[in-house]
Coordinates of N, CA and C in Angstrom, one line a residue:
M1089 N -12.4 -55.0 51.7 CA -13.1 -54.9 50.5 C -13.8 -53.5 50.3
L1090 N -14.2 -52.9 51.4 CA -14.8 -51.6 51.3 C -13.9 -50.6 50.7
I1091 N -12.6 -50.6 51.1 CA -11.7 -49.6 50.5 C -11.6 -49.7 49.0
Y1092 N -11.7 -50.9 48.5 CA -11.6 -51.0 47.0 C -12.9 -50.5 46.4
I1093 N -14.0 -50.7 47.0 CA -15.3 -50.2 46.5 C -15.3 -48.6 46.5
I1094 N -14.8 -48.1 47.6 CA -14.7 -46.7 47.8 C -13.8 -46.1 46.7
T1095 N -12.7 -46.7 46.5 CA -11.7 -46.3 45.5 C -12.3 -46.3 44.1
F1096 N -13.1 -47.3 43.8 CA -13.8 -47.4 42.5 C -14.8 -46.2 42.4
I1097 N -15.5 -46.0 43.4 CA -16.5 -44.9 43.4 C -15.9 -43.6 43.2
V1098 N -14.8 -43.3 43.9 CA -14.0 -42.0 43.8 C -13.5 -41.9 42.4
L1099 N -12.9 -43.0 41.8 CA -12.4 -42.9 40.5 C -13.5 -42.7 39.4
L1100 N -14.6 -43.3 39.6 CA -15.8 -43.1 38.7 C -16.3 -41.7 38.8
I1101 N -16.4 -41.1 40.0 CA -16.9 -39.8 40.1 C -15.9 -38.8 39.5
F1102 N -14.6 -39.0 39.8 CA -13.6 -38.1 39.2 C -13.5 -38.2 37.7
S1103 N -13.7 -39.5 37.2 CA -13.7 -39.7 35.7 C -14.9 -38.9 35.1
F1104 N -16.0 -39.0 35.7 CA -17.2 -38.3 35.2 C -16.9 -36.8 35.2
I1105 N -16.4 -36.3 36.4 CA -16.1 -34.8 36.5 C -15.1 -34.4 35.4
E1106 N -14.1 -35.3 35.2 CA -13.1 -35.0 34.2 C -13.7 -34.8 32.8
L1107 N -14.7 -35.7 32.5 CA -15.3 -35.7 31.2 C -16.4 -34.6 31.0
R1108 N -17.1 -34.3 32.1 CA -18.3 -33.5 31.9 C -18.2 -32.1 32.6
V1109 N -17.3 -31.8 33.5 CA -17.2 -30.6 34.2 C -15.9 -29.9 33.8
N1110 N -16.0 -28.6 33.6 CA -14.8 -27.8 33.3 C -14.2 -27.4 34.7
V1111 N -13.2 -28.1 35.1 CA -12.5 -27.8 36.4 C -11.2 -27.1 36.0
S1112 N -10.8 -26.3 37.0 CA -9.5 -25.5 36.8 C -8.4 -26.5 36.9
A1113 N -7.2 -26.0 36.5 CA -6.0 -26.8 36.6 C -5.7 -27.1 38.1
I1114 N -5.9 -26.1 39.0 CA -5.7 -26.3 40.4 C -6.6 -27.4 41.0
Q1115 N -7.9 -27.3 40.6 CA -8.8 -28.3 41.0 C -8.4 -29.7 40.5
H1116 N -8.0 -29.8 39.3 CA -7.6 -31.1 38.7 C -6.4 -31.6 39.5
R1117 N -5.4 -30.8 39.8 CA -4.3 -31.2 40.5 C -4.6 -31.7 41.9
G1118 N -5.6 -31.0 42.5 CA -6.1 -31.4 43.9 C -6.7 -32.7 43.8
M1119 N -7.6 -32.9 42.8 CA -8.2 -34.2 42.7 C -7.2 -35.3 42.4
A1120 N -6.2 -35.0 41.6 CA -5.1 -36.0 41.3 C -4.3 -36.3 42.6
F1121 N -4.0 -35.3 43.4 CA -3.3 -35.5 44.6 C -4.1 -36.4 45.6
F1122 N -5.4 -36.1 45.6 CA -6.3 -36.9 46.5 C -6.3 -38.4 46.1
V1123 N -6.4 -38.7 44.8 CA -6.4 -40.0 44.3 C -5.0 -40.7 44.5
Y1124 N -4.0 -39.9 44.2 CA -2.6 -40.4 44.4 C -2.4 -40.8 45.9
S1125 N -2.9 -40.0 46.8 CA -2.7 -40.3 48.2 C -3.5 -41.5 48.6
L1126 N -4.8 -41.6 48.1 CA -5.6 -42.7 48.4 C -5.0 -44.0 48.0
L1127 N -4.4 -44.0 46.8 CA -3.8 -45.2 46.3 C -2.5 -45.6 47.0
V1128 N -1.7 -44.5 47.3 CA -0.5 -44.8 48.0 C -0.8 -45.4 49.4
F1129 N -1.7 -44.8 50.1 CA -2.0 -45.3 51.4 C -2.7 -46.7 51.4
Q1130 N -3.5 -46.9 50.3 CA -4.1 -48.2 50.2 C -3.0 -49.3 50.0
V1131 N -2.0 -49.1 49.2 CA -1.0 -50.0 48.9 C 0.1 -50.0 50.0
G1132 N 0.4 -48.8 50.5 CA 1.5 -48.7 51.5 C 1.1 -49.1 52.9
L1133 N -0.2 -49.1 53.3 CA -0.6 -49.4 54.6 C -1.2 -50.8 54.7
R1134 N -1.2 -51.6 53.6 CA -1.8 -52.9 53.7 C -0.9 -53.8 54.4
W1135 N -1.5 -54.7 55.2 CA -0.7 -55.8 55.9 C -1.4 -57.1 55.7
Q1136 N -0.6 -58.1 55.5 CA -1.0 -59.5 55.3 C -2.0 -59.6 54.2
T1137 N -1.7 -59.0 53.1 CA -2.5 -59.0 51.9 C -1.7 -59.6 50.8
G1138 N -2.2 -60.6 50.1 CA -1.5 -61.2 49.0 C -1.0 -62.6 49.3
T1139 N -0.8 -63.4 48.3 CA -0.3 -64.7 48.5 C 1.1 -64.8 48.9
D1140 N 1.9 -63.8 48.5 CA 3.3 -63.9 48.8 C 3.8 -62.9 49.9
W1141 N 2.8 -62.5 50.7 CA 3.1 -61.5 51.8 C 4.2 -62.0 52.7
E1142 N 4.2 -63.2 53.1 CA 5.2 -63.7 54.0 C 6.6 -63.7 53.4
S1143 N 6.7 -64.1 52.1 CA 8.0 -64.1 51.5 C 8.6 -62.7 51.3
Y1144 N 7.8 -61.7 51.0 CA 8.3 -60.4 50.9 C 8.7 -59.8 52.3
L1145 N 7.9 -60.1 53.3 CA 8.2 -59.7 54.7 C 9.5 -60.3 55.2
L1146 N 9.6 -61.6 54.9 CA 10.9 -62.4 55.3 C 12.1 -61.8 54.6
H1147 N 11.9 -61.5 53.3 CA 13.0 -61.0 52.5 C 13.5 -59.6 53.1
F1148 N 12.5 -58.8 53.5 CA 12.8 -57.5 54.1 C 13.6 -57.7 55.4
E1149 N 13.2 -58.6 56.2 CA 13.8 -58.9 57.5 C 15.2 -59.5 57.3
E1150 N 15.4 -60.3 56.2 CA 16.7 -60.9 56.0 C 17.8 -60.0 55.4
I1151 N 17.4 -59.0 54.7 CA 18.4 -58.1 54.1 C 19.0 -57.2 55.1
T1152 N 20.3 -57.3 55.4 CA 20.9 -56.5 56.4 C 22.1 -55.7 55.9
N1153 N 22.7 -56.2 54.9 CA 23.9 -55.5 54.3 C 24.0 -55.8 52.8
I1154 N 25.0 -55.1 52.2 CA 25.1 -55.1 50.8 C 25.4 -56.6 50.2
S1155 N 26.1 -57.3 51.0 CA 26.4 -58.7 50.6 C 25.1 -59.5 50.4
D1156 N 24.1 -59.2 51.3 CA 22.8 -59.9 51.2 C 22.1 -59.6 49.8
V1157 N 22.4 -58.5 49.3 CA 21.8 -58.1 48.0 C 22.3 -59.0 46.9
F1158 N 23.6 -59.3 46.9 CA 24.3 -60.0 45.8 C 24.3 -61.5 46.1
L1159 N 24.2 -61.9 47.3 CA 24.2 -63.3 47.7 C 22.9 -63.9 48.1
T1160 N 21.8 -63.2 47.7 CA 20.5 -63.6 48.2 C 20.1 -64.9 47.6
V1161 N 19.6 -65.8 48.4 CA 19.1 -67.1 47.9 C 17.6 -67.2 47.9
T1162 N 17.0 -66.0 48.0 CA 15.5 -66.0 48.1 C 14.9 -66.0 46.7
G1163 N 15.7 -65.7 45.7 CA 15.1 -65.6 44.3 C 14.7 -64.2 43.9
F1164 N 14.9 -63.3 44.8 CA 14.5 -61.9 44.5 C 15.6 -61.2 43.7
E1165 N 15.2 -60.4 42.7 CA 16.1 -59.7 41.9 C 17.0 -58.7 42.7
Q1166 N 18.2 -58.5 42.2 CA 19.1 -57.6 42.9 C 18.7 -56.2 43.0
G1167 N 18.1 -55.7 42.0 CA 17.6 -54.3 42.1 C 16.6 -54.1 43.2
Y1168 N 15.7 -55.1 43.3 CA 14.6 -55.0 44.3 C 15.3 -55.2 45.7
S1169 N 16.2 -56.1 45.8 CA 16.9 -56.3 47.1 C 17.7 -55.1 47.5
F1170 N 18.3 -54.4 46.5 CA 19.1 -53.2 46.8 C 18.1 -52.1 47.3
F1171 N 17.0 -52.0 46.6 CA 15.9 -51.0 47.0 C 15.5 -51.3 48.5
V1172 N 15.3 -52.6 48.8 CA 14.9 -52.9 50.2 C 16.0 -52.5 51.1
L1173 N 17.2 -52.8 50.8 CA 18.3 -52.4 51.7 C 18.4 -50.9 51.9
I1174 N 18.2 -50.1 50.9 CA 18.2 -48.6 51.0 C 17.1 -48.2 52.0
I1175 N 15.9 -48.6 51.7 CA 14.8 -48.2 52.6 C 15.0 -48.7 54.0
K1176 N 15.4 -49.9 54.1 CA 15.6 -50.5 55.5 C 16.7 -49.8 56.2
S1177 N 17.7 -49.3 55.6 CA 18.8 -48.6 56.3 C 18.4 -47.2 56.7
I1178 N 17.4 -46.7 56.1 CA 16.9 -45.4 56.5 C 15.8 -45.5 57.6
W1179 N 14.9 -46.4 57.5 CA 13.7 -46.5 58.4 C 13.6 -47.8 59.2
N1180 N 14.1 -48.9 58.6 CA 14.0 -50.2 59.3 C 12.6 -50.5 59.7
S1181 N 11.6 -50.2 58.8 CA 10.2 -50.5 59.1 C 9.6 -51.0 57.8
Y1182 N 8.9 -52.1 57.8 CA 8.3 -52.7 56.6 C 7.2 -51.8 56.2
T1183 N 6.5 -51.1 57.1 CA 5.4 -50.2 56.7 C 6.1 -49.0 55.9
A1184 N 7.2 -48.5 56.4 CA 7.9 -47.4 55.7 C 8.3 -47.9 54.3
F1185 N 8.8 -49.1 54.2 CA 9.1 -49.6 53.0 C 8.0 -49.7 52.0
L1186 N 6.8 -50.2 52.5 CA 5.6 -50.3 51.7 C 5.2 -48.9 51.2
L1187 N 5.2 -47.9 52.1 CA 4.9 -46.6 51.7 C 5.8 -46.0 50.7
A1188 N 7.1 -46.2 50.9 CA 8.1 -45.7 49.9 C 7.9 -46.4 48.5
H1189 N 7.6 -47.7 48.6 CA 7.4 -48.4 47.4 C 6.2 -47.9 46.6
A1190 N 5.1 -47.6 47.4 CA 3.8 -47.1 46.8 C 4.0 -45.7 46.2
I1191 N 4.7 -44.9 47.0 CA 5.0 -43.5 46.5 C 5.7 -43.5 45.2
I1192 N 6.7 -44.3 45.0 CA 7.5 -44.4 43.8 C 6.7 -45.0 42.7
Y1193 N 6.0 -46.1 43.0 CA 5.2 -46.8 42.0 C 4.2 -45.9 41.4
Y1194 N 3.4 -45.3 42.3 CA 2.3 -44.5 41.7 C 2.8 -43.2 41.1
A1195 N 4.0 -42.7 41.5 CA 4.5 -41.5 40.9 C 4.9 -41.9 39.4
L1196 N 5.4 -43.0 39.2 CA 5.8 -43.5 37.9 C 4.5 -43.7 37.0
V1197 N 3.5 -44.3 37.6 CA 2.3 -44.6 36.9 C 1.6 -43.3 36.5
F1198 N 1.4 -42.4 37.5 CA 0.8 -41.1 37.2 C 1.5 -40.3 36.2
S1199 N 2.8 -40.3 36.3 CA 3.6 -39.6 35.3 C 3.4 -40.1 33.9
A1200 N 3.4 -41.5 33.7 CA 3.1 -42.1 32.4 C 1.7 -41.7 31.9
F1201 N 0.7 -41.8 32.8 CA -0.6 -41.5 32.3 C -0.8 -40.0 32.0
K1202 N -0.2 -39.1 32.7 CA -0.2 -37.7 32.4 C 0.4 -37.4 31.0
K1203 N 1.4 -38.2 30.7 CA 2.1 -38.0 29.5 C 1.3 -38.4 28.3
F1204 N 0.6 -39.5 28.4 CA -0.1 -40.2 27.3 C -1.6 -40.1 27.2
S1205 N -2.2 -39.6 28.2 CA -3.7 -39.6 28.2 C -4.2 -38.2 28.6
P1206 N -5.2 -37.7 27.9 CA -5.8 -36.4 28.3 C -6.8 -36.6 29.4
Y1207 N -7.1 -37.9 29.7 CA -8.0 -38.3 30.8 C -7.3 -39.1 31.9
L1208 N -6.7 -38.4 32.8 CA -6.0 -39.0 33.9 C -6.8 -40.0 34.7
F1209 N -8.0 -39.6 35.1 CA -8.8 -40.4 36.0 C -9.4 -41.6 35.3
I1210 N -9.8 -41.5 34.1 CA -10.2 -42.7 33.4 C -9.1 -43.7 33.2
S1211 N -7.9 -43.2 32.9 CA -6.8 -44.1 32.8 C -6.5 -44.8 34.1
I1212 N -6.5 -44.1 35.2 CA -6.2 -44.7 36.5 C -7.3 -45.7 36.8
L1213 N -8.6 -45.3 36.5 CA -9.7 -46.2 36.8 C -9.5 -47.5 36.1
V1214 N -9.2 -47.5 34.8 CA -9.0 -48.7 34.0 C -7.8 -49.5 34.5
F1215 N -6.7 -48.8 34.8 CA -5.5 -49.4 35.3 C -5.8 -50.1 36.7
Y1216 N -6.5 -49.3 37.6 CA -6.8 -49.9 38.9 C -7.6 -51.1 38.8
A1217 N -8.6 -51.0 37.9 CA -9.6 -52.2 37.8 C -8.9 -53.4 37.3
T1218 N -7.9 -53.2 36.4 CA -7.2 -54.4 35.8 C -6.0 -54.8 36.6
N1219 N -5.5 -54.0 37.6 CA -4.3 -54.4 38.3 C -4.5 -54.5 39.8
M1220 N -5.7 -54.3 40.3 CA -5.9 -54.4 41.8 C -5.7 -55.8 42.4
G1221 N -5.7 -56.8 41.6 CA -5.4 -58.1 42.1 C -4.0 -58.4 42.3
V1222 N -3.1 -57.5 41.9 CA -1.7 -57.7 42.1 C -1.0 -56.6 42.9
L1223 N -1.9 -56.0 43.7 CA -1.4 -54.8 44.5 C -0.3 -55.2 45.5
G1224 N -0.2 -56.5 45.8 CA 0.9 -56.9 46.8 C 2.1 -57.4 46.1
A1225 N 2.2 -57.3 44.8 CA 3.3 -57.9 44.0 C 4.4 -56.8 43.9
N1226 N 5.2 -56.6 45.0 CA 6.1 -55.4 45.1 C 7.1 -55.3 43.9
R1227 N 7.7 -56.4 43.6 CA 8.8 -56.4 42.5 C 8.1 -56.1 41.2
Q1228 N 7.0 -56.8 40.9 CA 6.4 -56.6 39.6 C 5.8 -55.2 39.4
L1229 N 5.3 -54.6 40.5 CA 4.7 -53.3 40.4 C 5.8 -52.2 40.1
I1230 N 6.9 -52.3 40.8 CA 8.0 -51.3 40.5 C 8.5 -51.5 39.1
A1231 N 8.7 -52.7 38.7 CA 9.1 -53.0 37.3 C 8.1 -52.4 36.3
L1232 N 6.8 -52.6 36.6 CA 5.7 -52.1 35.7 C 5.7 -50.6 35.7
G1233 N 5.9 -50.0 36.8 CA 5.9 -48.5 36.9 C 7.1 -48.0 36.0
I1234 N 8.2 -48.6 36.2 CA 9.4 -48.1 35.4 C 9.1 -48.3 33.9
C1235 N 8.6 -49.5 33.5 CA 8.3 -49.7 32.1 C 7.3 -48.8 31.5
L1236 N 6.2 -48.5 32.3 CA 5.2 -47.5 31.8 C 5.9 -46.1 31.7
Y1237 N 6.7 -45.7 32.6 CA 7.5 -44.5 32.5 C 8.3 -44.5 31.2
A1238 N 9.0 -45.6 30.9 CA 9.9 -45.7 29.8 C 9.2 -45.5 28.5
L1239 N 7.9 -45.7 28.4 CA 7.2 -45.6 27.1 C 7.4 -44.2 26.5
R1240 N 7.6 -43.2 27.3 CA 7.8 -41.8 26.8 C 9.0 -41.8 25.8
Y1241 N 10.0 -42.7 26.1 CA 11.1 -42.7 25.2 C 10.9 -43.5 24.0
V1242 N 9.9 -44.3 23.9 CA 9.5 -44.9 22.6 C 8.9 -43.8 21.7
V1243 N 8.1 -43.0 22.3 CA 7.5 -41.9 21.5 C 8.6 -40.9 21.1
D1244 N 9.5 -40.6 21.9 CA 10.6 -39.7 21.6 C 11.7 -40.3 20.8
R1245 N 11.6 -41.6 20.5 CA 12.6 -42.4 19.8 C 14.0 -42.3 20.4
N1246 N 14.0 -42.3 21.7 CA 15.3 -42.3 22.5 C 15.6 -43.7 22.9
V1247 N 16.2 -44.5 22.1 CA 16.4 -45.9 22.3 C 17.3 -46.1 23.5
I1248 N 18.3 -45.3 23.8 CA 19.2 -45.5 24.9 C 18.4 -45.4 26.2
K1249 N 17.7 -44.3 26.4 CA 16.9 -44.1 27.7 C 15.9 -45.2 27.9
F1250 N 15.2 -45.6 26.8 CA 14.2 -46.6 26.9 C 14.8 -48.0 27.3
F1251 N 15.9 -48.4 26.7 CA 16.5 -49.7 27.1 C 17.2 -49.6 28.4
L1252 N 17.7 -48.5 28.8 CA 18.3 -48.3 30.2 C 17.2 -48.5 31.2
L1253 N 16.0 -47.9 31.0 CA 15.0 -48.0 31.9 C 14.4 -49.5 32.0
I1254 N 14.3 -50.1 30.8 CA 13.9 -51.5 30.8 C 14.9 -52.4 31.5
G1255 N 16.2 -52.1 31.4 CA 17.2 -52.8 32.1 C 17.1 -52.6 33.6
L1256 N 16.8 -51.3 34.0 CA 16.5 -51.1 35.4 C 15.3 -51.8 35.9
A1257 N 14.2 -51.8 35.2 CA 13.0 -52.6 35.6 C 13.3 -54.1 35.7
F1258 N 14.2 -54.6 34.8 CA 14.6 -56.0 34.8 C 15.3 -56.3 36.1
L1259 N 16.0 -55.4 36.7 CA 16.6 -55.6 38.0 C 15.6 -55.8 39.1
F1260 N 14.4 -55.3 38.9 CA 13.3 -55.5 39.9 C 12.5 -56.7 39.6
H1261 N 12.3 -57.0 38.4 CA 11.5 -58.2 38.0 C 11.9 -58.6 36.6
S1262 N 12.4 -59.8 36.4 CA 12.9 -60.3 35.2 C 11.9 -60.2 34.0
T1263 N 10.6 -60.3 34.3 CA 9.6 -60.3 33.3 C 9.6 -58.9 32.5
A1264 N 10.2 -57.9 33.1 CA 10.2 -56.6 32.4 C 10.9 -56.6 31.1
I1265 N 11.7 -57.6 30.8 CA 12.4 -57.8 29.6 C 11.4 -57.8 28.4
M1266 N 10.2 -58.4 28.7 CA 9.1 -58.5 27.6 C 8.7 -57.1 27.1
F1267 N 8.9 -56.1 27.9 CA 8.5 -54.7 27.5 C 9.3 -54.2 26.3
I1268 N 10.4 -54.8 26.0 CA 11.2 -54.4 24.9 C 10.4 -54.4 23.6
V1269 N 9.5 -55.2 23.4 CA 8.7 -55.3 22.2 C 8.0 -54.0 21.9
Y1270 N 7.7 -53.2 22.9 CA 7.0 -51.9 22.7 C 7.9 -50.9 21.9
Y1271 N 9.2 -51.1 21.9 CA 10.0 -50.1 21.1 C 9.8 -50.4 19.6
F1272 N 9.6 -51.7 19.3 CA 9.5 -52.0 17.9 C 8.1 -52.0 17.4

């Protein structure tokens, strides 16, 4: 619980600095890298956290080849299973998988917030506060990250890229299909 409180305090302080102090671009990038690293390690190094921890770990252990991706009986989407297979074939460590997952997820989230908000840390603070309860939801988080990233193509009116990214997100979690409404 302490790590969550520390994260909130860091985000509050950085949000205040962002609003009230004129920091250089280099300082802002340094602060962003610190927060990014904090969040990646928080999600990537967590163990036995969340109600579906066991099912995700078991899924990781059961995926051994490409046929497991397409013939999976666990109910996990094929995009997520393929992602698991790729990471597992490189490192074969669930911790490495969680770190890779967190790096990609937060890279997508940070990219979306940098695109749409002049206040990165306030955006991350609000996002963190409203999503910290689902930090162990691997499939949903990757799908959400992809969907948030896809919003740039709503603004650019690039329907093909937007729908392709939503389709990719759908391969990680089927609920991503609901994000289609944002285009309209």
